[in-house]
Short mmCIF file of C-alpha atoms and ligand atoms in Angstrom, two decimals:
data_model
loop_
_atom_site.label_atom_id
_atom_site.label_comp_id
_atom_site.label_asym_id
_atom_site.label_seq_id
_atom_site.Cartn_x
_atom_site.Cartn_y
_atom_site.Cartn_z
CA UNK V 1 63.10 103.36 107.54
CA UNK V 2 65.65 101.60 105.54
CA UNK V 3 64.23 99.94 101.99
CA UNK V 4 65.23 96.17 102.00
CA UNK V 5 67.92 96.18 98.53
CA UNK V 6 68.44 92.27 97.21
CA UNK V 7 71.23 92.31 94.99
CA UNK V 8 72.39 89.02 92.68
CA UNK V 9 76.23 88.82 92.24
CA UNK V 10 76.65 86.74 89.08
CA UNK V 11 80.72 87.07 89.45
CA UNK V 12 82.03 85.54 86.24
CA UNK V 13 79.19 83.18 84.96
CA UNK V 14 77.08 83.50 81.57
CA UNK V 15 77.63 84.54 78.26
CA UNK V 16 75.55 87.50 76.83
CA UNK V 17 73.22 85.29 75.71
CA UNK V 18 72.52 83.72 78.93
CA UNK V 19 72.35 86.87 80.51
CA UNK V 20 69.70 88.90 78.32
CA UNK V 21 67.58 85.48 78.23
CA UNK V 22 67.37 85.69 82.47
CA UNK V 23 66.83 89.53 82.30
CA UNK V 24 63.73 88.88 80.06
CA UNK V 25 62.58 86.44 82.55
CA UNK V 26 62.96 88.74 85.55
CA UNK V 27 62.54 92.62 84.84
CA UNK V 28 59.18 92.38 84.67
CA UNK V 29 58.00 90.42 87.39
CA UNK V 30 59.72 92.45 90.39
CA UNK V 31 58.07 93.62 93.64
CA UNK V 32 57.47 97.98 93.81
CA UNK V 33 60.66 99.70 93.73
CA UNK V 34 59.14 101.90 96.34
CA UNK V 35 59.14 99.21 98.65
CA UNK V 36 62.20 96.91 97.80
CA UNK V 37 65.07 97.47 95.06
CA UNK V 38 65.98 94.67 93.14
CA UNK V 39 70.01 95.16 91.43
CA UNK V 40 72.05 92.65 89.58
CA UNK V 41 75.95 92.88 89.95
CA UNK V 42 77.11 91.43 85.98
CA UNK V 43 80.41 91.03 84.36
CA UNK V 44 81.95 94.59 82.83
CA UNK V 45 81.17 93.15 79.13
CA UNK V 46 77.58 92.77 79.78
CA UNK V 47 76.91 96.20 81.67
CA UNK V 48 75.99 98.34 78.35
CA UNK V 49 73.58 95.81 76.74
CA UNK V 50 71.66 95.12 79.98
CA UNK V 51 71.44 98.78 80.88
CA UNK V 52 69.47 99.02 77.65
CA UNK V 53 67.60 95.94 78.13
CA UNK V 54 66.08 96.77 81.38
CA UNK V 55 65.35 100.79 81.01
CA UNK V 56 62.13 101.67 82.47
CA UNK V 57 62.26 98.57 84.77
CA UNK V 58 62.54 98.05 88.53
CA UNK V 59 65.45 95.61 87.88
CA UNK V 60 69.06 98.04 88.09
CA UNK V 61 72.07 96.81 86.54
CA UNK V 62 75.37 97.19 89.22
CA UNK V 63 79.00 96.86 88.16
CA UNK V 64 81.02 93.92 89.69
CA UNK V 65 84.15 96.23 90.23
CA UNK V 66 85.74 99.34 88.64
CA UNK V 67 89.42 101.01 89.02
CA UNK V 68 90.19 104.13 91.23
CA UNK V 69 91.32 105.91 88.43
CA UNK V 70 89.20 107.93 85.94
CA UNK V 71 91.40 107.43 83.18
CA UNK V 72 95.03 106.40 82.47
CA UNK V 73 97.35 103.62 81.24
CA UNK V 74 96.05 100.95 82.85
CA UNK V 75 95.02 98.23 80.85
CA UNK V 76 92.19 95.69 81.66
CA UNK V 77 90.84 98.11 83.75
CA UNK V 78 87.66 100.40 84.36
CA UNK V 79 86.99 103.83 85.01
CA UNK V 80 84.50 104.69 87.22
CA UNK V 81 83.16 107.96 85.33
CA UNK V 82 82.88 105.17 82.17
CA UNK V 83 80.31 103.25 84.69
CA UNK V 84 78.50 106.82 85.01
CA UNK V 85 77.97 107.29 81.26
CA UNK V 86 76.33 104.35 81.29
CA UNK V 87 73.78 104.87 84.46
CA UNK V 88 75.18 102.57 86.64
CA UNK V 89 74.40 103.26 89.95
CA UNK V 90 76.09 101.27 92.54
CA UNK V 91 79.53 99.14 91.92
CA UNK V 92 80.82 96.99 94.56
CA UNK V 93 83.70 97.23 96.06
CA UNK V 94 86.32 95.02 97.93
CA UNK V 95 84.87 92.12 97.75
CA UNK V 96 86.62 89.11 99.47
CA UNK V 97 87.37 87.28 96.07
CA UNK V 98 89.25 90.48 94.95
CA UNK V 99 90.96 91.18 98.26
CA UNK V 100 92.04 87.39 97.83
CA UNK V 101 92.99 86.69 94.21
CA UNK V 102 93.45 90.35 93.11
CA UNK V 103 95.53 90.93 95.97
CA UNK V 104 93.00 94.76 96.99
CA UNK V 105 94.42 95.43 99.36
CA UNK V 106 92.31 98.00 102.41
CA UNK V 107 94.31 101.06 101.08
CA UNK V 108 92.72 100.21 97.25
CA UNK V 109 89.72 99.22 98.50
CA UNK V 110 89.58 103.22 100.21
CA UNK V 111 90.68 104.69 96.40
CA UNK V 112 87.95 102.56 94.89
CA UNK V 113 85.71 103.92 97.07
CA UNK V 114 86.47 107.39 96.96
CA UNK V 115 86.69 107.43 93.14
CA UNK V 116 83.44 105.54 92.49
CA UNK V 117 81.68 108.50 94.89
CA UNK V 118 83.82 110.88 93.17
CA UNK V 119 82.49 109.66 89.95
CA UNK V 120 78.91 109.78 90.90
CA UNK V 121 78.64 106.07 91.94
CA UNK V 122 77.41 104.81 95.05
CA UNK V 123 79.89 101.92 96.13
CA UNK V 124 79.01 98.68 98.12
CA UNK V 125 81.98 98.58 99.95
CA UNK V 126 82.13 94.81 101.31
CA UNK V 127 84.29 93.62 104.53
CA UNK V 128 85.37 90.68 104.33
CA UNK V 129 86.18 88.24 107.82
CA UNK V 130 88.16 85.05 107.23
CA UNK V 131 88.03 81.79 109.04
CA UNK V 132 90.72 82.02 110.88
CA UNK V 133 89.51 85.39 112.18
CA UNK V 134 86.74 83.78 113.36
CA UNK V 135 88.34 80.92 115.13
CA UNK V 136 90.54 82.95 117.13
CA UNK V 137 87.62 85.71 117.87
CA UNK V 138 89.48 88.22 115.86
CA UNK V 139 85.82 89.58 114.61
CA UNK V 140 85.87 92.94 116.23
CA UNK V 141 89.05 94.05 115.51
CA UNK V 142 89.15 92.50 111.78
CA UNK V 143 85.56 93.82 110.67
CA UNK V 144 86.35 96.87 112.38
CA UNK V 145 89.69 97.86 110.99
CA UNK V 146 87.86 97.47 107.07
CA UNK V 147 85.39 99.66 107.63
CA UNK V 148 87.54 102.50 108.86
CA UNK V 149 89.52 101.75 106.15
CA UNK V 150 87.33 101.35 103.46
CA UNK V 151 85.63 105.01 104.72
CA UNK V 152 88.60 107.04 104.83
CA UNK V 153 87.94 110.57 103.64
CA UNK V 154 84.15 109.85 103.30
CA UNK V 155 82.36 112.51 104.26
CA UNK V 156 78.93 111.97 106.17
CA UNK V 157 76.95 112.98 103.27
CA UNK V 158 78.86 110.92 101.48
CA UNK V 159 78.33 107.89 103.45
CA UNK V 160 74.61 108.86 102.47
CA UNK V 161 75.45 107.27 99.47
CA UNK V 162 77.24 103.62 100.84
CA UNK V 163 75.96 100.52 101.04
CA UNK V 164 77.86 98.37 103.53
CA UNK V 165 78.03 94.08 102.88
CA UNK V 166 79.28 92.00 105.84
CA UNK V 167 80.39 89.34 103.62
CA UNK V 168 82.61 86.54 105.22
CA UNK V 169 84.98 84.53 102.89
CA UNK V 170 84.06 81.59 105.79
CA UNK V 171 80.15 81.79 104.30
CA UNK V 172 80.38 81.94 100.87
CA UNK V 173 80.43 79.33 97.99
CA UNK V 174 79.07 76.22 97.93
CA UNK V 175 79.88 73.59 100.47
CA UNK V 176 80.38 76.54 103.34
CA UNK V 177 77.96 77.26 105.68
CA UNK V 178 75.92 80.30 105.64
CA UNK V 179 76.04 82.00 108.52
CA UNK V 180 73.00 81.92 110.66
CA UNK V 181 70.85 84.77 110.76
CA UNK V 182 71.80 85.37 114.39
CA UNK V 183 76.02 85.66 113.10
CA UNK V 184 74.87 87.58 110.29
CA UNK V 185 73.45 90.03 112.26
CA UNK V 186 75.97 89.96 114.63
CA UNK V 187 78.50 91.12 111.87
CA UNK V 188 76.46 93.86 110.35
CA UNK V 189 75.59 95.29 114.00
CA UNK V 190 79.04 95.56 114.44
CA UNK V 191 79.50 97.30 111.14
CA UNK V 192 76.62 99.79 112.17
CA UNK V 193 77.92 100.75 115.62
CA UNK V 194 81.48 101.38 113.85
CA UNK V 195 80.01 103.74 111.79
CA UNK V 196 78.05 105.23 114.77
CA UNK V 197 81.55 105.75 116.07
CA UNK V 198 82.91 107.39 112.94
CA UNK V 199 79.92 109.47 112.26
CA UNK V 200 77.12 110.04 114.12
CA UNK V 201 73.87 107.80 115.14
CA UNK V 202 72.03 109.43 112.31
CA UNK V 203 74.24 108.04 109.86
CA UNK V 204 74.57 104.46 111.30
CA UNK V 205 69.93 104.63 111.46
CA UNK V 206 70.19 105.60 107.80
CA UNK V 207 73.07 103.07 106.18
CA UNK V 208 72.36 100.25 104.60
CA UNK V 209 73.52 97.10 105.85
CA UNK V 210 73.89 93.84 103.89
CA UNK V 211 74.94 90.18 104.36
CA UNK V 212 76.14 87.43 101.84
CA UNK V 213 77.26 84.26 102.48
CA UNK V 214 75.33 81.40 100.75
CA UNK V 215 72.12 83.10 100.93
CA UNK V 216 69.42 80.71 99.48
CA UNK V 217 65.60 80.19 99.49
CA UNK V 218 66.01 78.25 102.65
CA UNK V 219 67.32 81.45 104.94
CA UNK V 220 66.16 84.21 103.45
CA UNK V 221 63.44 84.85 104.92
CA UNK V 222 65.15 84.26 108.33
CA UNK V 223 68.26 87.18 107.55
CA UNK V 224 65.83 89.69 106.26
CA UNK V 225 63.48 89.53 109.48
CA UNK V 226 66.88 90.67 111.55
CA UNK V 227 66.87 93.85 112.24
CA UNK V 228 70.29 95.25 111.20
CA UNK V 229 70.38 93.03 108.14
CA UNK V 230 68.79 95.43 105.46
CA UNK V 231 69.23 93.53 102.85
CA UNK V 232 71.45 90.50 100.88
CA UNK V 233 74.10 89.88 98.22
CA UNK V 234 73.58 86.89 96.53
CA UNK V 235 75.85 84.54 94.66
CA UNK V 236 75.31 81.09 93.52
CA UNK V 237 71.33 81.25 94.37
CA UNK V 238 71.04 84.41 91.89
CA UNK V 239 72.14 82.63 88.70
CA UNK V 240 68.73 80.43 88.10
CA UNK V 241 66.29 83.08 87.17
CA UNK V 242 63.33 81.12 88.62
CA UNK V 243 65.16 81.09 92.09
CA UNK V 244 66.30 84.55 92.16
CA UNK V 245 62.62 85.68 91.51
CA UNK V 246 61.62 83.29 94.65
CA UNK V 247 64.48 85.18 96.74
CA UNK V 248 62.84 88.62 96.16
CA UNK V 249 59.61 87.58 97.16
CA UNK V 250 61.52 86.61 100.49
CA UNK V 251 58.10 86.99 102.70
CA UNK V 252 56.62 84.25 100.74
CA UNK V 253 59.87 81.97 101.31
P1 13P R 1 77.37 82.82 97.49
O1 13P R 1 75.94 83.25 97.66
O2 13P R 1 77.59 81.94 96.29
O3 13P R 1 77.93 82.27 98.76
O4 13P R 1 78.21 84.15 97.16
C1 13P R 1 78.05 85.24 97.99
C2 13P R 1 78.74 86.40 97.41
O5 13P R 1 79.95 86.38 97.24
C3 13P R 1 77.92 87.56 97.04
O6 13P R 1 78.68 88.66 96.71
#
């Protein structure tokens, strides 16, 4: 039995202050770990001070992105074993806005991957699938093709330790359309019988499968009673702290 994971993706919005004051309003009012986890994906500055803030709590702080390298000249960048230190436990990875304005390429999104496990981390490795992909019914191939790429030289009990997002660029932001809960599943089914291919049925029961694409209070509900949807990133919906608490009560949505 897979256990449901919500995860808010702030991307680049709030200051420190802003951030602490929505942690206070949320680490303490989250469903039983043992039943659902609850993470937050925040900007690298804020990862240390909001580790701190929410010890003890069900709420787990996740890194936004981190560099394949453990250490080096590379400036601006992050090392994964840094994001150990600190007890961060998953990062994500290859997400469509850095495969699009950071230029990650599938071969970076692989060293990311295998660095972050290297260094402890569990990665959220997200596949990306473009409008144009989906107009000319280039799903299979396009979906595909990331996550064989983005699990190169992951072992099986490695992959243990992945979380897969079927995130497409078409479905997120405001003023897209989510997909619908039937598309949504669509795409992570797809991601779960490629890694039955890779690996073995075991592995593709046990992996955990999320969607994100304009995920609000509206269709929540709806994507988490699919059955290879195990769970959702959320954007824009996660940055009011009186929503996001909503979202993770999905049943009563
Ligand atoms: P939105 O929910 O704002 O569409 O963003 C989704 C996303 O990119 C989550 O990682």
């Amino acid at each position: 039995m897979r256990k449901p994971l919500i995860v808010g993706n702030w991307k680049m919005y709030k200051t420190i202050t802003e951030a602490v004051d929505y942690v206070d309003q949320v680490k303490d009012a989250l469903p039983d770990p043992a039943k659902e986890e609850v993470e937050l994906a925040v900007p690298t500055l804020f990862l240390e001070s909001l580790v701190e803030h929410t010890r003890g709590t069900a709420l787990k702080i996740v890194a936004e992105n981190c560099f394949y390298q453990d250490e080096g000249a590379f400036t601006g960048e992050t090392s994964p074993l840094a994001l150990r230190e600190l007890g961060i436990k998953h990062v994500i990875i290859g997400h469509s806005e850095r495969r699009r304005l950071f230029f990650e390429d599938d071969t970076t999104v692989n060293k990311k991957v295998r660095a972050a496990l290297n260094a402890g981390i569990c990665p959220i490795l997200c596949v990306d699938e473009t409008m144009k992909r989906k107009q000319e019914h280039d799903k299979i191939v396009w979906v595909v093709s990331q996550v064989i790429s983005g699990l190169q030289q992951v072992s099986e009990e490695e992959l243990a330790r992945v979380t897969v997002a079927y995130e497409p660029s078409w479905a997120i932001g405001s003023g897209n359309e989510a997909a619908t809960p039937a598309e949504a599943n669509e795409g992570c089914y797809l991601i779960r019988q490629t890694i039955a291919h890779l690996y073995s049925e075991q592995a593709a029961e046990r992996v955990r499968i999320l969607y994100g694409g304009s995920v609000n209070l509206a269709n929540i509900k709806l994507l988490m009673q699919k059955d290879d949807i195990d769970g959702v990133l959320i954007g824009r919906a996660s940055l009011d702290a009186a929503t996001f608490l909503k979202m993770v009560n999905y049943q009563s949505c």
